[in-house]
């Protein structure tokens, strides 16, 4: 038994050592991306033993994401995401603490905890955004190489592009890919004849600045609603356009605008000159935007011809020749009206579109990066405004768009968000920093004005169907991935500080008009839904029966939400009850685990939880039932910071009330059952055994094998306990039997004889008979009973593996090896009689002073 106990004490230590090892796998894994808006991004899932499961985001970084993207055939990864950005998985969590160098060709070559060894929930599922591979394009069916039907090469074959949304910006990208300078026309309706094979792209929406069609938004490869009678085309040109320069400024970013025409440089008249015209000039010079349009020869008067007058650009053109003007050298100006421009000293690099990328600034003739120390959305807003966008939707850190090269120009940038230029913000001196390029900052900008949101068709202004205003029309949101984090952002936009529920399935009735958003995934900290991930405006696979809804509140957590434990045996255990809106209620236990219990215990001042008890283990409560479908990370300060599907959970009965046991020590509390022989039932008692034990966090990560072995050991203890009970009650029955027959004359065959007792109890006795004469003490007969029982089970006394009882005190023959102190039955006194008397067993306690007993080693 003692050897067994030592093995048991050593067993958890072995498991802890095994769990702490980082395990590199030598075999390949299948990997896929799920839940993303396109094939380039999504939740990472791996297949193990024929089942798909997720990866926890602990330690997840760009190197790990790079390996995943490379496995999927992409060149690189642009972003590594966490916190279930692309929705929560539903199967097993296979990998945790993945650590790749970025050079591996398979996740199986990276170190990790081991399959299904983790301390995570699906709210921590990892994801990636892969860099889009370049597409090949060609023009077919035209009279020259400059024109034709646009075809792209995808998965080994050529296919066409549908003309939905096809415009000059899309054609510009195609022409640029083919080495031509400009696009003249975007062709629709299969003007160059219908193609054959697959229609590869549809709803292409380029800004015109992209390097490759793969960088433009589209519906997805081979996802279309077109026929070949809608095949798109393009007409390109090799016209180099005008050359332009800035003269007279203090830096390359500013100066008088001069253009090169027919072999000489000339100026531009400032009639109708504005910021849109200046933007085109700056774009021609390689800058992404202009911050000011200059008039009145501010950079000095030029000489020579005035080449252009009344220039009128939209601001999206790539060359001044694409803008309207009077004609070359047709003007009514003098050089005192020479126009100028100031270009933005910032650009975005490495993004999928012109709206996003690594922030780079122009300083002393070269481009450099910005360190992400203190980088936030206010800084991003200034950058986006400098580039001509309406607003910023995300501030990106940790080289989310890849590390740059060259100098790090700015560090510790702190903007208010209202500045017109980064130079107006607080920051270190130029090129003074403590960073590396793995900390390069980035932004995601938006052309859209801030979203407006409202709650429709609810019983009051605090709840209803969520609707957003987009391009002048109100529309709904699909409930795919909709949860309390998304609803929390909606409530924040409306000025509420509490989210009561996130509901789907058109809980407040079906809306009308467009479905504007789908697959919305927020962290819960955003200030606008525009900052959350989604499929794109108007891109969905839903009907209005899936319209999302939210219910908000203006209550404050500290005053109106308290927690207590009810009906426990001590202050650290009980049924979880919450005080909300002037009354106490209980919590629905469905889905509860140790992470949720940790939050409760922390709210009550304990360190964490040791157990969760389901199904009203502390009795059913009364009143309301709250927080249905709750899911916590375990680090929250309040249950209200966790994700839940509904604040009111009245569909959950009190029979599912949850209870917890909290602890206020870092050591694991082991539960031991002591059995009291005076009762028929034991009671649980928490006892610290003094042996090294894992922390609570590690204890939750035992493998299935360890759990099975532990269950076998526990079953063995229960078996030993039952055997002890069996022997105890048999001994009591023997006593009653012998007491009832104490007045009878013993015979060799009577029911009160030692032989009968031995046969009944299956005891062993020596064959020697008493030869005592009447009136003298007889050596007596010895009766031995051996029982296997566990340690520390009977009363408060120490009981050993071999438990032996005896009748008689003969010094000859076999002797019991172990002593077994016993207590008389409750309510009865020991009967008088000699120890050597053959007709009864004396139930009085046997002490260690009796010479017949040896002390147990």
XYZ file of C-alpha atoms in Angstrom, residues 57-579:
523
model
C -3.307 31.671 -30.306
C -0.868 31.366 -27.359
C 2.493 32.406 -28.823
C 0.982 32.671 -32.318
C 2.971 35.101 -34.475
C 3.883 36.006 -38.032
C 6.465 33.192 -38.278
C 3.811 30.586 -37.479
C 1.400 32.221 -39.932
C 4.087 32.203 -42.639
C 4.438 28.429 -42.349
C 0.662 27.966 -42.645
C 0.447 30.198 -45.721
C 3.368 28.438 -47.357
C 1.634 25.077 -46.766
C -1.393 26.471 -48.614
C 0.682 27.550 -51.585
C 0.895 31.263 -50.839
C 4.170 33.104 -50.843
C 3.971 34.624 -47.390
C 1.761 35.732 -44.518
C 0.816 39.344 -43.942
C -0.983 39.075 -40.580
C -1.183 36.529 -37.750
C -4.508 36.875 -35.935
C -5.839 35.682 -32.563
C -8.926 35.937 -30.393
C -10.973 33.955 -32.938
C -10.971 36.860 -35.414
C -12.511 34.586 -38.033
C -15.016 32.964 -35.690
C -14.763 30.206 -33.106
C -14.244 26.603 -34.126
C -16.370 23.795 -32.735
C -14.206 20.697 -32.674
C -11.031 19.911 -30.738
C -8.213 22.358 -30.109
C -5.275 20.373 -31.457
C -2.258 22.658 -31.047
C -1.108 25.228 -28.487
C 2.079 27.232 -27.997
C 3.148 26.660 -31.597
C 6.617 28.043 -32.195
C 8.005 28.167 -35.736
C 11.111 29.876 -37.021
C 9.290 30.729 -40.243
C 11.598 28.579 -42.341
C 9.662 25.331 -41.894
C 7.618 23.852 -44.712
C 5.058 22.237 -42.400
C 3.524 23.018 -38.993
C 4.535 19.502 -38.017
C 8.144 20.694 -37.994
C 7.390 23.402 -35.410
C 7.446 22.846 -31.658
C 4.194 22.793 -29.676
C 2.707 21.306 -26.507
C 1.500 18.123 -28.165
C -1.805 17.220 -29.762
C -4.832 18.276 -27.679
C -2.594 19.511 -24.844
C -3.721 23.085 -24.238
C -5.223 25.554 -21.780
C -7.410 27.385 -24.297
C -10.949 27.869 -25.473
C -12.201 28.455 -28.995
C -12.329 32.177 -28.254
C -8.524 31.964 -28.674
C -8.532 30.266 -32.086
C -5.648 31.434 -34.272
C -5.970 32.717 -37.820
C -3.879 34.092 -40.662
C -4.056 36.464 -43.593
C -1.832 35.242 -46.400
C -0.182 37.361 -49.061
C -1.947 36.996 -52.351
C -0.014 35.306 -55.126
C 0.350 37.241 -58.346
C -1.984 36.345 -61.182
C -0.942 36.101 -64.828
C -3.075 38.006 -67.358
C -3.314 38.269 -71.132
C -5.394 40.108 -73.750
C -7.123 37.897 -76.345
C -9.158 38.673 -79.472
C -7.921 42.209 -80.150
C -6.430 43.557 -83.358
C -3.202 44.517 -81.549
C -1.373 43.457 -78.407
C -2.718 46.597 -76.708
C -6.329 45.415 -76.580
C -8.506 42.383 -76.081
C -10.542 40.203 -73.768
C -8.933 39.955 -70.322
C -8.007 36.415 -69.330
C -6.280 35.225 -66.158
C -4.358 32.017 -65.459
C -5.702 30.098 -62.470
C -4.972 26.553 -61.320
C -3.440 25.491 -64.597
C -5.864 26.987 -67.089
C -6.928 30.313 -68.582
C -10.319 31.842 -67.805
C -12.166 35.119 -68.217
C -13.286 38.012 -66.005
C -16.928 39.049 -65.621
C -17.684 42.715 -66.379
C -19.718 43.333 -63.181
C -18.219 46.526 -61.636
C -15.492 46.492 -64.324
C -14.117 50.008 -64.883
C -11.042 51.977 -65.891
C -9.303 51.386 -62.558
C -9.483 47.627 -63.127
C -8.237 48.060 -66.693
C -5.323 50.184 -65.438
C -4.123 47.324 -63.250
C -4.346 44.877 -66.155
C -2.419 47.204 -68.461
C 0.218 47.805 -65.803
C 0.646 44.041 -65.364
C 1.265 43.754 -69.110
C 3.885 46.512 -69.102
C 1.800 49.237 -70.710
C 1.757 52.742 -69.310
C -1.941 53.545 -69.226
C -5.401 52.112 -69.846
C -7.543 53.920 -72.375
C -10.815 51.990 -72.110
C -12.477 49.395 -69.883
C -14.400 47.094 -72.238
C -17.583 45.209 -71.251
C -20.212 42.883 -72.778
C -17.733 40.552 -74.502
C -16.806 43.197 -77.074
C -13.785 41.070 -78.033
C -15.901 37.926 -78.253
C -17.003 35.472 -75.571
C -14.322 33.338 -74.040
C -14.461 29.695 -72.987
C -13.619 27.753 -69.890
C -14.105 29.087 -66.386
C -15.050 32.618 -65.421
C -12.331 33.200 -62.833
C -13.164 36.621 -61.382
C -16.294 38.673 -60.772
C -17.046 41.987 -59.043
C -13.440 43.123 -59.357
C -12.991 46.419 -57.540
C -9.513 47.880 -58.006
C -8.451 51.339 -56.920
C -6.151 51.514 -59.934
C -2.979 51.682 -57.865
C -2.586 47.935 -57.365
C 0.334 46.081 -58.862
C -1.640 42.911 -59.635
C -5.301 41.909 -60.009
C -4.835 39.525 -57.075
C -4.528 42.576 -54.817
C -7.974 43.866 -55.809
C -11.170 42.880 -53.999
C -13.301 40.370 -55.862
C -15.995 37.814 -55.252
C -13.651 34.858 -54.976
C -12.065 32.623 -57.556
C -14.624 30.979 -59.862
C -17.475 32.452 -57.814
C -19.696 34.387 -60.220
C -23.198 34.855 -61.586
C -22.157 35.628 -65.180
C -22.040 34.146 -68.616
C -19.321 34.594 -71.201
C -21.445 37.272 -72.865
C -20.250 39.481 -69.990
C -16.515 38.908 -70.468
C -14.458 42.013 -69.671
C -11.705 43.559 -71.772
C -9.219 46.424 -71.826
C -7.514 48.831 -74.222
C -4.009 49.858 -73.168
C -1.529 52.452 -74.471
C 2.191 53.060 -74.334
C 1.851 56.865 -74.060
C 4.325 57.905 -71.379
C 2.266 61.001 -70.585
C 3.817 64.111 -69.141
C 6.883 64.222 -66.963
C 6.512 66.392 -63.892
C 8.777 67.857 -61.195
C 8.621 70.141 -58.139
C 11.002 73.112 -58.138
C 11.913 75.731 -55.532
C 10.845 73.887 -52.384
C 12.949 73.066 -49.342
C 12.408 69.306 -49.800
C 11.488 66.939 -52.587
C 7.947 66.939 -51.221
C 7.097 70.511 -52.233
C 7.630 73.113 -54.946
C 6.424 74.774 -58.118
C 4.830 72.307 -60.540
C 6.653 72.033 -63.856
C 5.880 69.692 -66.750
C 8.099 68.512 -69.616
C 6.539 69.024 -73.026
C 8.173 68.685 -76.454
C 11.671 68.819 -75.074
C 11.448 71.634 -72.540
C 10.092 72.390 -69.056
C 7.192 74.755 -68.433
C 4.769 75.738 -65.664
C 1.060 75.254 -64.874
C -1.337 78.154 -64.356
C -3.214 78.137 -61.041
C -6.664 78.807 -62.568
C -9.002 76.163 -61.030
C -5.965 74.550 -59.361
C -7.021 72.541 -56.276
C -6.084 69.600 -54.077
C -7.360 67.000 -56.545
C -4.962 68.355 -59.182
C -2.102 68.392 -56.668
C -2.876 64.756 -55.753
C -2.323 63.662 -59.347
C 1.015 65.504 -59.471
C 2.155 63.867 -56.226
C 1.047 60.444 -57.450
C 3.099 60.944 -60.620
C 6.113 61.630 -58.375
C 5.627 58.442 -56.343
C 3.895 59.972 -53.340
C 0.487 58.703 -52.331
C -1.235 62.000 -51.658
C -1.002 65.767 -51.561
C -1.563 67.776 -48.409
C -1.812 71.208 -50.059
C -2.426 72.828 -53.450
C -0.268 75.975 -53.820
C -1.197 79.049 -55.897
C 0.202 82.535 -56.554
C 3.770 81.433 -57.383
C 4.464 80.746 -53.692
C 7.625 78.839 -54.683
C 8.772 81.560 -57.036
C 7.942 82.431 -60.628
C 9.042 80.057 -63.306
C 10.388 80.824 -66.765
C 9.627 79.544 -70.210
C 6.191 78.511 -71.433
C 3.052 78.036 -69.404
C 2.074 74.576 -70.591
C -1.302 73.960 -68.913
C -4.221 76.071 -67.695
C -7.617 75.349 -66.167
C -6.525 71.856 -65.133
C -9.453 69.929 -63.617
C -8.707 66.481 -62.182
C -10.924 64.153 -60.168
C -7.955 63.217 -57.999
C -7.972 59.552 -58.988
C -6.006 59.970 -62.222
C -2.470 58.711 -62.621
C -1.305 61.401 -65.023
C -2.181 65.043 -65.730
C -2.892 64.057 -69.332
C -5.959 62.183 -68.066
C -7.372 65.404 -66.583
C -9.286 68.017 -68.529
C -7.474 71.291 -69.422
C -7.507 74.032 -72.073
C -4.923 72.341 -74.226
C -1.145 72.548 -74.323
C 0.197 76.120 -74.102
C -3.318 77.596 -74.262
C -3.709 79.952 -71.298
C -4.432 83.504 -70.117
C -1.924 83.603 -67.261
C 1.416 84.998 -66.245
C 4.111 83.331 -64.132
C 2.800 85.140 -61.058
C 0.035 82.519 -61.190
C 2.303 79.482 -61.287
C 0.799 76.528 -59.403
C 2.563 74.360 -56.832
C 1.973 71.343 -54.607
C 2.975 69.895 -51.238
C 2.967 66.097 -51.181
C 2.364 63.882 -48.188
C 5.517 62.497 -46.644
C 3.797 59.225 -45.826
C 2.872 56.125 -47.786
C 1.484 52.634 -47.203
C 3.500 49.600 -48.304
C 2.808 45.857 -48.280
C -0.987 45.913 -48.063
C -3.454 44.104 -50.259
C -4.978 47.420 -51.366
C -4.087 51.111 -51.268
C -6.167 51.347 -48.082
C -3.745 49.411 -45.908
C -0.102 48.722 -45.328
C 3.058 49.443 -43.408
C 3.436 53.172 -42.679
C 6.543 54.714 -44.225
C 7.594 58.362 -44.031
C 9.857 60.343 -46.328
C 12.822 61.936 -44.562
C 15.972 63.474 -46.047
C 15.482 61.906 -49.450
C 14.605 58.359 -48.412
C 11.733 56.335 -47.014
C 11.764 54.810 -43.534
C 9.348 53.195 -41.096
C 7.535 54.148 -37.888
C 7.953 52.189 -34.624
C 4.739 50.897 -33.040
C 5.532 52.170 -29.513
C 2.381 54.056 -28.381
C 0.897 53.543 -31.861
C -2.908 53.671 -31.743
C -6.008 54.559 -33.728
C -5.538 58.318 -33.266
C -2.140 58.089 -34.975
C -3.636 55.931 -37.719
C -6.385 58.507 -38.319
C -3.795 61.196 -39.051
C -1.957 58.945 -41.508
C -5.171 58.027 -43.324
C -6.240 61.651 -43.509
C -2.827 62.582 -44.967
C -3.432 59.994 -47.671
C -6.871 61.353 -48.528
C -8.992 58.688 -46.859
C -11.993 59.432 -44.678
C -10.872 57.625 -41.554
C -8.798 54.815 -40.060
C -10.371 51.547 -39.010
C -7.346 49.859 -37.454
C -3.884 50.634 -36.090
C -1.587 47.709 -36.924
C 1.450 46.804 -34.800
C 4.200 44.166 -34.697
C 5.044 44.466 -38.408
C 1.607 43.218 -39.398
C 2.402 44.082 -43.028
C 5.922 42.729 -42.857
C 9.131 44.327 -41.590
C 10.494 47.250 -43.570
C 14.089 48.153 -44.333
C 16.221 51.235 -44.006
C 15.886 53.734 -41.185
C 13.231 53.817 -38.482
C 12.249 57.482 -38.716
C 9.677 57.973 -35.952
C 9.052 56.456 -32.511
C 6.617 57.146 -29.654
C 4.197 58.962 -31.951
C 1.284 60.463 -30.004
C -1.441 62.198 -32.015
C -4.769 63.557 -30.880
C -6.299 62.340 -34.130
C -7.213 65.822 -35.352
C -3.816 66.766 -36.805
C -3.365 67.154 -40.550
C 0.191 65.777 -40.575
C 2.306 63.412 -38.470
C 4.807 66.237 -38.046
C 2.241 68.002 -35.868
C 2.091 65.052 -33.453
C 4.370 64.461 -30.490
C 7.219 62.026 -31.199
C 10.909 61.420 -30.567
C 13.457 63.278 -32.631
C 13.808 61.895 -36.138
C 15.641 58.540 -36.223
C 15.801 58.402 -32.386
C 14.235 55.099 -31.316
C 14.735 51.817 -29.428
C 13.010 49.575 -31.972
C 13.646 47.003 -34.665
C 11.710 46.466 -37.873
C 9.620 43.714 -36.254
C 7.854 46.628 -34.542
C 6.975 48.542 -37.716
C 3.561 50.219 -37.492
C 0.782 49.999 -40.053
C -2.769 51.196 -40.667
C -6.010 50.188 -42.332
C -7.884 53.159 -43.800
C -11.402 53.544 -45.142
C -13.032 55.642 -47.826
C -16.265 55.543 -45.909
C -17.486 58.065 -43.405
C -18.014 56.665 -39.903
C -20.869 54.174 -39.811
C -24.177 55.126 -38.313
C -26.102 52.451 -36.435
C -29.587 52.164 -34.945
C -31.818 49.634 -33.161
C -35.136 49.079 -34.918
C -38.497 47.568 -33.915
C -37.603 46.951 -30.273
C -39.904 47.740 -27.329
C -37.639 50.653 -26.380
C -34.615 52.572 -27.655
C -32.201 50.177 -25.934
C -32.940 47.049 -27.947
C -33.930 45.962 -31.398
C -32.742 44.822 -34.794
C -29.311 46.248 -35.641
C -29.288 48.419 -38.762
C -26.440 50.422 -40.303
C -26.461 53.345 -42.723
C -24.386 52.794 -45.842
C -24.373 54.937 -48.983
C -27.564 56.642 -47.916
C -29.578 53.491 -47.172
C -30.320 51.611 -43.962
C -29.673 47.877 -44.011
C -29.362 44.920 -41.665
C -26.588 42.647 -40.410
C -26.529 38.865 -40.839
C -26.233 36.881 -37.589
C -23.359 34.662 -38.803
C -20.710 34.801 -35.990
C -22.802 37.456 -34.218
C -22.097 37.457 -30.459
C -21.964 39.740 -27.419
C -18.618 41.255 -28.479
C -20.200 42.523 -31.682
C -23.269 43.727 -29.785
C -20.994 45.479 -27.291
C -19.557 47.604 -30.118
C -23.065 48.480 -31.309
C -24.092 49.509 -27.792
C -20.940 51.604 -27.431
C -21.692 53.382 -30.725
C -25.143 54.237 -29.347
C -23.803 55.561 -26.035
C -24.708 52.591 -23.833
C -22.138 51.066 -21.514
C -23.672 47.628 -21.043
C -24.660 44.831 -23.391
C -27.522 42.618 -22.276
C -27.757 40.255 -25.232
C -26.719 39.507 -28.783
C -29.525 37.797 -30.661
C -30.060 36.381 -34.121
C -32.786 34.790 -36.225
C -34.635 38.081 -36.642
C -35.553 38.208 -32.949
C -37.129 41.649 -33.465
C -38.631 40.900 -36.837
C -37.193 40.796 -40.329
C -35.803 43.973 -41.798
C -36.108 45.227 -45.339
C -33.635 46.691 -47.748
C -30.092 45.395 -48.216
C -28.166 43.085 -45.902
C -25.043 45.183 -45.509
C -22.741 43.162 -43.248
C -22.038 39.466 -42.695
C -19.473 37.472 -40.707
C -18.885 40.406 -38.359
C -16.119 39.566 -35.865
C -15.271 42.203 -33.235
C -12.915 42.022 -30.277
C -15.380 44.081 -28.260
C -12.984 46.987 -27.780
C -13.682 48.756 -31.077
C -15.443 52.111 -31.254
C -17.263 51.286 -34.489
C -18.399 48.244 -36.435
C -16.256 49.598 -39.270
C -13.201 48.598 -37.214
C -14.350 44.961 -37.000
C -13.633 42.218 -39.503
C -16.474 41.404 -41.915
C -17.061 40.030 -45.403
C -17.408 43.459 -46.982
C -20.336 45.798 -47.489
C -23.161 44.049 -49.269
C -21.331 40.701 -49.398
C -23.348 37.986 -47.616
C -25.067 34.613 -47.954
C -28.065 35.357 -45.715
C -31.733 36.225 -45.760
C -33.568 38.607 -43.479
C -34.590 35.640 -41.314
C -31.010 35.857 -40.010
C -31.065 39.546 -39.067
C -28.925 40.273 -35.992
C -30.108 42.176 -32.927
C -28.778 43.642 -29.691
C -30.065 44.759 -26.312
C -28.167 47.482 -24.436
C -28.282 49.101 -21.000
C -26.941 52.174 -19.224
C -26.373 50.357 -15.932
C -22.982 50.431 -14.190
C -21.255 47.232 -13.189
C -20.001 48.337 -9.779
C -23.403 49.403 -8.465
C -25.784 46.893 -9.977
C -23.916 43.623 -10.497
C -22.644 41.726 -7.467
C -21.740 38.078 -6.965
C -22.086 35.781 -3.949
C -21.979 32.057 -3.147
C -25.072 30.522 -1.569
C -25.760 27.350 0.464
C -22.160 26.172 0.625
C -20.547 24.615 3.700
C -17.888 27.316 3.810
C -17.382 30.800 2.454
C -15.401 29.599 -0.568
C -18.072 27.363 -2.095
C -21.700 27.460 -3.067
C -24.257 28.195 -5.734
C -23.267 31.248 -7.801
C -25.779 34.066 -7.369
C -25.735 37.556 -8.856
C -27.463 40.743 -7.799
